[in-house]
Coordinates of C-alpha atoms in Angstrom, one line a residue:
Chain N
M1 CA 106.5 120.5 92.7
Q2 CA 106.9 118.8 95.6
A3 CA 105.2 115.2 95.3
E4 CA 103.1 115.9 98.6
K5 CA 101.3 118.6 97.1
L6 CA 100.8 117.0 94.0
K7 CA 99.0 114.0 95.5
G8 CA 96.4 116.3 97.0
H9 CA 95.4 116.8 93.1
L10 CA 96.6 113.8 91.4
D11 CA 92.9 112.5 90.9
L12 CA 92.1 115.5 89.0
L13 CA 95.1 115.7 86.9
L14 CA 94.8 112.1 86.3
L15 CA 90.9 112.4 85.2
S16 CA 92.4 115.5 83.2
V17 CA 94.7 113.6 81.4
L18 CA 92.6 110.8 80.4
S19 CA 89.6 112.9 79.4
R20 CA 92.2 113.7 76.3
G21 CA 92.1 109.9 75.1
P22 CA 92.3 106.3 76.7
G23 CA 95.7 105.5 77.9
H24 CA 98.0 102.9 79.8
G25 CA 99.7 104.0 83.0
Y26 CA 102.8 104.6 81.3
E27 CA 101.3 106.5 78.9
V28 CA 99.2 108.7 81.5
I29 CA 102.5 109.4 83.3
T30 CA 104.3 110.8 79.9
R31 CA 101.2 112.8 79.1
L32 CA 101.5 114.4 82.4
N33 CA 104.7 115.3 82.4
A34 CA 104.4 116.4 78.7
H35 CA 101.3 118.8 79.7
S36 CA 103.2 120.1 83.0
D37 CA 106.4 120.7 81.3
G38 CA 108.2 118.3 83.6
A39 CA 106.9 120.6 87.0
F40 CA 105.1 117.5 88.1
D41 CA 107.7 115.5 89.3
L42 CA 106.3 112.5 91.5
P43 CA 107.2 109.2 92.0
E44 CA 105.6 107.1 88.9
G45 CA 104.4 104.3 91.1
T46 CA 102.1 106.5 92.7
V47 CA 99.7 106.7 89.8
Y48 CA 99.0 103.0 90.2
P49 CA 96.9 103.0 93.6
A50 CA 95.3 106.3 92.5
L51 CA 94.1 104.7 88.7
H52 CA 92.9 101.7 90.6
R53 CA 91.1 103.7 93.0
L54 CA 89.4 105.8 90.6
E55 CA 88.4 102.7 89.0
G56 CA 86.8 101.1 91.9
A57 CA 85.0 104.3 92.4
G58 CA 83.6 104.4 88.7
L59 CA 85.3 107.0 87.5
L60 CA 87.4 105.3 85.4
A61 CA 87.4 101.7 83.4
S62 CA 89.7 99.7 82.2
T63 CA 90.4 96.9 79.6
W64 CA 93.8 95.1 78.5
D65 CA 95.5 95.2 75.3
V66 CA 98.4 94.4 73.3
V67 CA 100.4 97.4 72.6
A68 CA 104.1 97.5 71.0
G69 CA 104.4 93.7 71.7
R70 CA 103.4 94.0 75.7
R71 CA 100.2 93.4 77.3
R72 CA 98.8 96.8 78.8
R73 CA 95.7 97.7 80.9
I74 CA 94.3 100.8 79.0
Y75 CA 92.2 103.1 81.1
R76 CA 89.4 105.6 79.9
L77 CA 87.1 108.1 81.7
T78 CA 83.7 106.7 82.2
L79 CA 80.4 109.0 82.2
A80 CA 80.9 109.5 86.2
G81 CA 84.5 110.1 85.6
E82 CA 83.6 113.1 83.2
A83 CA 81.0 114.8 85.8
A84 CA 83.2 114.2 88.3
L85 CA 85.9 115.9 86.2
A86 CA 84.0 118.9 85.5
D87 CA 83.0 119.2 89.2
Q88 CA 86.7 119.0 90.3
A89 CA 88.1 121.1 87.5
A90 CA 85.5 123.8 88.5
Q91 CA 86.2 123.9 92.1
W92 CA 89.9 123.9 90.9
R93 CA 89.5 127.0 89.0
A94 CA 87.2 128.5 91.5
F95 CA 90.0 128.2 94.3
S96 CA 92.6 129.4 91.8
G97 CA 91.2 132.1 91.1
S98 CA 90.7 133.6 94.8
M99 CA 94.5 132.6 95.2
S100 CA 95.4 134.6 92.5
R101 CA 93.5 137.6 93.3
V102 CA 95.1 137.4 96.8
L103 CA 98.5 136.8 95.7
G104 CA 98.0 139.3 92.5
A105 CA 97.0 142.0 95.1
S106 CA 100.0 141.7 97.5
A107 CA 102.7 141.3 94.6
F108 CA 101.2 144.6 93.2
R109 CA 101.6 146.3 96.5
V110 CA 105.2 144.7 96.6
L111 CA 106.0 146.2 93.7
R112 CA 104.5 149.4 93.8
F113 CA 105.6 150.0 97.7
P114 CA 108.7 148.4 98.2
A115 CA 108.4 149.8 101.9
F116 CA 106.1 146.3 102.1
R117 CA 109.1 144.4 101.6
A118 CA 111.0 146.0 104.2
N119 CA 109.6 145.0 107.6
G120 CA 106.5 143.1 106.5
T121 CA 104.1 145.9 108.1
G122 CA 103.7 147.8 105.1
L123 CA 105.5 150.3 107.0
A124 CA 109.3 151.4 106.4
A125 CA 111.2 152.2 109.1
G126 CA 110.4 156.0 110.3
T127 CA 107.5 156.2 107.9
Q128 CA 104.2 157.5 110.2
L129 CA 100.7 156.8 109.4
A130 CA 99.1 159.4 107.1
G131 CA 97.3 161.9 109.5
G132 CA 99.0 160.7 112.2
A133 CA 100.4 162.6 115.1
A134 CA 104.2 164.2 114.2
Chain M
M1 CA 107.1 86.0 85.6
N2 CA 108.4 82.6 85.7
S3 CA 109.6 81.5 82.3
G4 CA 110.9 78.6 83.5
T5 CA 114.3 79.6 82.8
A6 CA 116.7 80.9 85.3
D7 CA 116.6 84.8 86.3
P8 CA 119.7 86.7 85.0
P9 CA 121.8 87.5 87.8
G10 CA 121.5 91.3 88.9
D11 CA 118.4 92.3 87.0
L12 CA 117.1 95.3 89.0
I13 CA 113.9 95.0 87.1
E14 CA 113.2 91.4 88.6
D15 CA 114.4 92.3 92.0
Y16 CA 111.9 95.0 92.0
L17 CA 109.1 93.0 90.6
D18 CA 109.8 90.3 93.1
R19 CA 109.5 93.0 96.2
L20 CA 106.3 94.3 94.6
L21 CA 104.9 90.6 94.5
V22 CA 105.4 89.6 98.2
S23 CA 104.4 93.3 99.4
L24 CA 100.8 93.7 97.2
S25 CA 97.3 92.4 98.8
G26 CA 94.2 91.8 97.3
S27 CA 93.0 88.9 95.1
P28 CA 95.3 86.9 93.0
R29 CA 93.4 88.4 90.0
Q30 CA 94.5 92.0 91.4
V31 CA 98.2 90.9 92.4
R32 CA 98.7 89.6 88.5
H33 CA 97.0 92.8 86.8
T34 CA 99.2 95.3 88.8
L35 CA 102.2 93.2 88.6
A36 CA 101.5 93.0 84.9
E37 CA 101.0 96.8 84.8
V38 CA 103.9 97.7 86.9
E39 CA 106.5 95.5 84.6
A40 CA 105.0 96.9 81.3
H41 CA 105.7 100.5 82.8
L42 CA 109.4 99.5 83.8
R43 CA 110.4 97.9 80.6
D44 CA 108.8 100.9 78.6
A45 CA 110.9 103.0 81.1
V46 CA 114.1 101.0 80.2
A47 CA 113.3 101.0 76.8
E48 CA 113.5 104.6 76.4
G49 CA 116.5 104.9 78.5
M50 CA 118.4 102.6 76.1
A51 CA 116.7 104.5 73.3
A52 CA 118.3 107.7 74.6
G53 CA 122.0 106.1 74.8
L54 CA 122.0 104.6 78.2
P55 CA 123.7 101.4 79.1
E56 CA 120.7 98.9 80.0
E57 CA 121.7 98.8 83.8
T58 CA 121.7 102.7 84.0
A59 CA 118.6 102.8 82.3
Q60 CA 117.2 100.1 84.7
A61 CA 118.5 101.9 87.7
Q62 CA 116.8 105.5 86.4
A63 CA 113.4 103.5 85.5
L64 CA 113.2 102.2 89.5
E65 CA 114.4 105.7 90.5
R66 CA 111.5 107.4 88.8
I67 CA 108.9 104.9 89.7
G68 CA 109.7 104.9 93.5
P69 CA 109.8 102.7 96.3
V70 CA 107.5 99.4 96.4
H71 CA 104.9 101.0 98.8
A72 CA 104.5 103.9 96.4
V73 CA 102.9 101.4 94.0
T74 CA 101.3 99.6 96.9
G75 CA 99.8 102.9 98.0
R76 CA 100.1 101.9 101.4
P77 CA 102.5 103.2 104.1
A78 CA 106.0 101.3 104.2
V79 CA 105.2 99.6 107.8
L80 CA 101.8 98.4 106.2
T81 CA 103.9 96.1 103.5
S82 CA 106.8 94.8 105.7
P83 CA 107.2 91.5 106.8
S84 CA 106.0 92.0 110.3
R85 CA 102.6 92.8 109.4
A86 CA 102.7 89.7 106.9
L87 CA 104.4 87.2 109.9
L88 CA 101.6 88.4 112.3
R89 CA 99.0 87.3 109.5
R90 CA 100.5 84.0 109.1
I91 CA 100.9 83.4 112.9
T92 CA 97.4 83.9 113.3
L93 CA 96.5 81.3 110.7
T94 CA 98.7 79.1 112.5
C95 CA 97.5 79.4 115.6
A96 CA 94.0 78.9 113.9
L97 CA 94.6 75.9 112.1
V98 CA 96.5 74.0 115.0
G99 CA 94.1 75.5 117.7
G100 CA 90.9 74.5 115.7
A101 CA 92.1 71.2 114.5
G102 CA 93.1 70.5 118.3
L103 CA 89.4 71.5 119.2
V104 CA 88.0 69.2 116.7
A105 CA 89.9 66.8 117.7
I106 CA 88.6 66.8 121.5
G107 CA 85.4 66.9 119.7
G108 CA 86.1 63.5 118.2
A109 CA 87.5 62.1 121.4
G110 CA 84.2 63.3 122.9
L111 CA 82.4 60.8 119.9
M112 CA 85.0 57.8 120.8
G113 CA 84.1 58.4 124.8
R114 CA 80.4 58.3 123.7
L115 CA 81.3 54.7 122.3
L116 CA 83.6 53.3 124.8
Q117 CA 80.6 54.4 127.4
A118 CA 78.1 52.6 125.9
L119 CA 80.3 49.6 125.5
K120 CA 82.2 49.7 128.7
G121 CA 80.2 51.7 131.0
N122 CA 80.5 54.6 133.0
L123 CA 83.6 53.1 135.6
F124 CA 85.5 53.0 132.5
M125 CA 85.1 56.7 131.3
T126 CA 85.7 58.3 134.7
T127 CA 87.1 57.2 138.2
P128 CA 85.1 57.8 141.4
F129 CA 85.8 60.0 144.0
P130 CA 87.3 58.7 147.1
P131 CA 84.9 58.2 150.1
G132 CA 84.5 61.1 152.4
T133 CA 85.9 63.5 149.9
Y134 CA 82.0 64.3 148.9
T135 CA 79.3 65.3 151.0
R136 CA 75.2 63.9 151.2
A137 CA 74.3 67.2 149.1
D138 CA 76.8 66.3 146.1
C139 CA 75.1 63.0 146.0
A140 CA 71.5 64.3 146.4
R141 CA 72.5 66.4 143.5
W142 CA 74.2 63.5 141.2
L143 CA 71.4 61.0 142.1
A144 CA 68.7 64.0 141.0
G145 CA 70.5 63.9 137.7
D146 CA 70.4 60.7 137.1
P147 CA 67.2 59.4 139.0
G148 CA 67.9 55.8 137.6
S149 CA 70.9 55.3 139.7
R150 CA 70.8 53.1 142.4
S151 CA 74.2 54.5 144.3
C152 CA 75.5 57.7 144.6
V153 CA 78.9 56.4 143.0
T154 CA 77.0 55.2 140.0
A155 CA 75.0 58.4 139.9
M156 CA 78.5 60.2 140.3
L157 CA 79.9 58.3 137.6
A158 CA 76.9 58.9 135.3
D159 CA 77.4 63.0 135.9
H160 CA 81.3 62.9 135.5
A161 CA 81.0 61.1 132.3
F162 CA 78.1 63.1 131.1
D163 CA 80.3 66.5 132.0
Y164 CA 83.4 64.9 129.8
L165 CA 81.4 64.0 126.8
L166 CA 79.3 67.4 127.0
Q167 CA 82.6 69.3 127.3
A168 CA 84.3 67.3 124.3
T169 CA 81.4 67.9 122.6
A170 CA 81.6 71.7 123.3
C171 CA 85.0 71.7 122.3
G172 CA 84.3 70.0 118.9
L173 CA 82.0 72.7 118.3
L174 CA 83.8 75.8 119.0
G175 CA 86.8 73.9 116.4
L176 CA 84.7 73.8 113.7
L177 CA 83.9 78.0 114.2
V178 CA 87.9 78.5 114.1
L179 CA 88.5 76.2 111.2
A180 CA 85.6 77.8 109.3
A181 CA 87.2 81.3 110.4
Y182 CA 90.8 79.9 109.6
L183 CA 89.4 79.3 105.9
I184 CA 87.7 82.8 105.6
L185 CA 91.2 84.5 107.0
R186 CA 93.3 82.1 104.7
R187 CA 91.2 83.1 101.8
R188 CA 91.4 86.7 102.4
W189 CA 95.2 87.1 103.6
S190 CA 96.1 85.1 100.5
D191 CA 98.9 87.5 99.4
R192 CA 102.3 86.4 98.5
A193 CA 103.6 88.1 101.8
T194 CA 101.5 86.3 104.2
T195 CA 102.0 82.7 102.3
T196 CA 105.7 83.2 102.4
A197 CA 106.1 84.8 106.0
L198 CA 106.6 81.3 107.5
P199 CA 108.5 78.4 106.3
V200 CA 106.6 76.1 104.5
G201 CA 104.5 73.3 106.6
T202 CA 105.2 75.6 109.9
A203 CA 101.3 75.0 111.0
E204 CA 101.3 71.7 110.2
L205 CA 104.9 70.5 111.6
L206 CA 103.7 72.5 114.9
G207 CA 100.5 70.6 114.8
A208 CA 101.9 67.1 114.7
A209 CA 104.8 67.9 117.1
L210 CA 101.8 69.1 119.6
A211 CA 99.4 66.6 118.8
G212 CA 102.0 64.0 119.2
V213 CA 103.3 65.1 122.6
A214 CA 99.3 64.9 123.7
A215 CA 98.8 61.7 122.1
V216 CA 102.0 60.9 124.5
F217 CA 100.7 62.5 127.9
F218 CA 97.5 60.3 127.5
L219 CA 98.8 57.5 126.4
A220 CA 101.0 57.4 129.5
Q221 CA 98.1 57.9 131.7
V222 CA 96.2 55.1 130.3
A223 CA 99.5 52.6 130.7
D224 CA 99.4 54.1 134.3
L225 CA 95.7 54.1 135.1
E226 CA 95.7 50.2 134.1
T227 CA 98.2 49.4 136.1
V228 CA 97.5 51.5 139.1
Q229 CA 93.6 51.4 139.0
H230 CA 93.2 48.3 136.5
G231 CA 91.1 50.2 134.2
V232 CA 89.1 52.5 136.3
G233 CA 88.9 55.8 134.2
V234 CA 90.7 54.8 131.1
G235 CA 88.2 55.7 128.8
Q236 CA 89.0 59.6 129.0
P237 CA 92.5 59.6 128.4
L238 CA 92.4 56.8 125.8
S239 CA 89.5 58.4 124.0
L240 CA 91.9 61.7 123.8
G241 CA 95.2 59.9 123.3
I242 CA 93.6 58.0 120.5
A243 CA 92.5 61.4 119.2
A244 CA 95.5 63.5 119.7
A245 CA 97.4 60.6 117.8
V246 CA 95.0 60.6 114.8
A247 CA 95.4 64.6 114.7
A248 CA 99.2 63.9 115.0
M249 CA 99.3 61.7 112.0
A250 CA 97.1 63.9 110.0
F251 CA 99.2 66.9 110.6
A252 CA 102.2 64.7 109.6
L253 CA 100.9 63.9 106.3
G254 CA 100.0 67.4 105.8
F255 CA 103.7 68.3 106.6
R256 CA 104.7 66.0 103.8
R257 CA 102.5 67.3 101.1
C258 CA 103.3 70.6 102.1
L259 CA 107.2 69.8 101.4
R260 CA 106.5 67.7 98.5
A261 CA 104.4 70.7 96.5
A262 CA 107.3 72.9 97.7
R263 CA 109.7 70.6 96.3
L264 CA 107.6 70.3 92.8
R265 CA 107.6 74.2 92.5
A266 CA 111.0 74.6 93.2
A267 CA 111.8 72.2 90.1

């Protein structure tokens, strides 16, 4: 997926990943890639300003810990973050459902009536409207 | 970052972290934390690459490609993390320090002028206008301002000396405000990009040079007035010259301190 498209949804994705358990930056990116089967490919550095912004907004909290011999900042979801995740996820599902219904209907027409594909009008060349003048 | 030993040459991760350090803004703590996070991230990515069989240099290059350019981490457009913005901030700070200190020096000259006025009188502080260059109305105004004066010339001298002291005091107060603004901005713009945008001690060297030139100019005027007018009106350039010389010395000492601190850091 294009990085620019993904950026608009990065907050929701990060909140979602962290809802499955606390993690440091690299871990968050690894989980994001794993859950999306590698589809969400954006410069990894972009998650840090997003994580800091979410922490500033009170949706995440962080603590420092030593993991595998390295000092790391571990992020976890706050209660406000959980509420924001629920809200944003509901909005996304509603939007996604509407998109799917529209796209699903178009796809059905294209498959059922190949003429839609021919000239984009829904009418194949030479086809007349049903009931139209001969 | 600084382990006290020389960095290995050609370490891509260290180079990236150096560039990140000078581009990050925020408090020193925020900068340290972001740097630590990103370093841990990069070391993890390199370790992962090497575990997958990549040579270290390739693993480093791959880790850097994945994390993206420095401005991806800073979260600001590249143009905002460019040295030009830091340079602009540094120039503003330099102008505020030099300008503020210069104005305070003029205020100091005013205080010195008040002392000289008390010791030597108004004729020492200011030169009277030549006869015929002022009107009766001017005289009336000066005498109204200084009712105790017995002549127009005496009242004129008192008026001119008062103006000089008032303006110098106003400059001093304005200078204090500028220096206060400088301190606030210096704290706000404490990121490394701004502090290193100009060579160490630039403001101090510039201040010493400007104040030194001003001191020479005013003290030359003192010499000229002593010779030509036998000390009449010497007070103003004398007080300004001494204040400028003191400012030049203070800036010069500041410059030396900056150089010494830089040498200690380098060692």
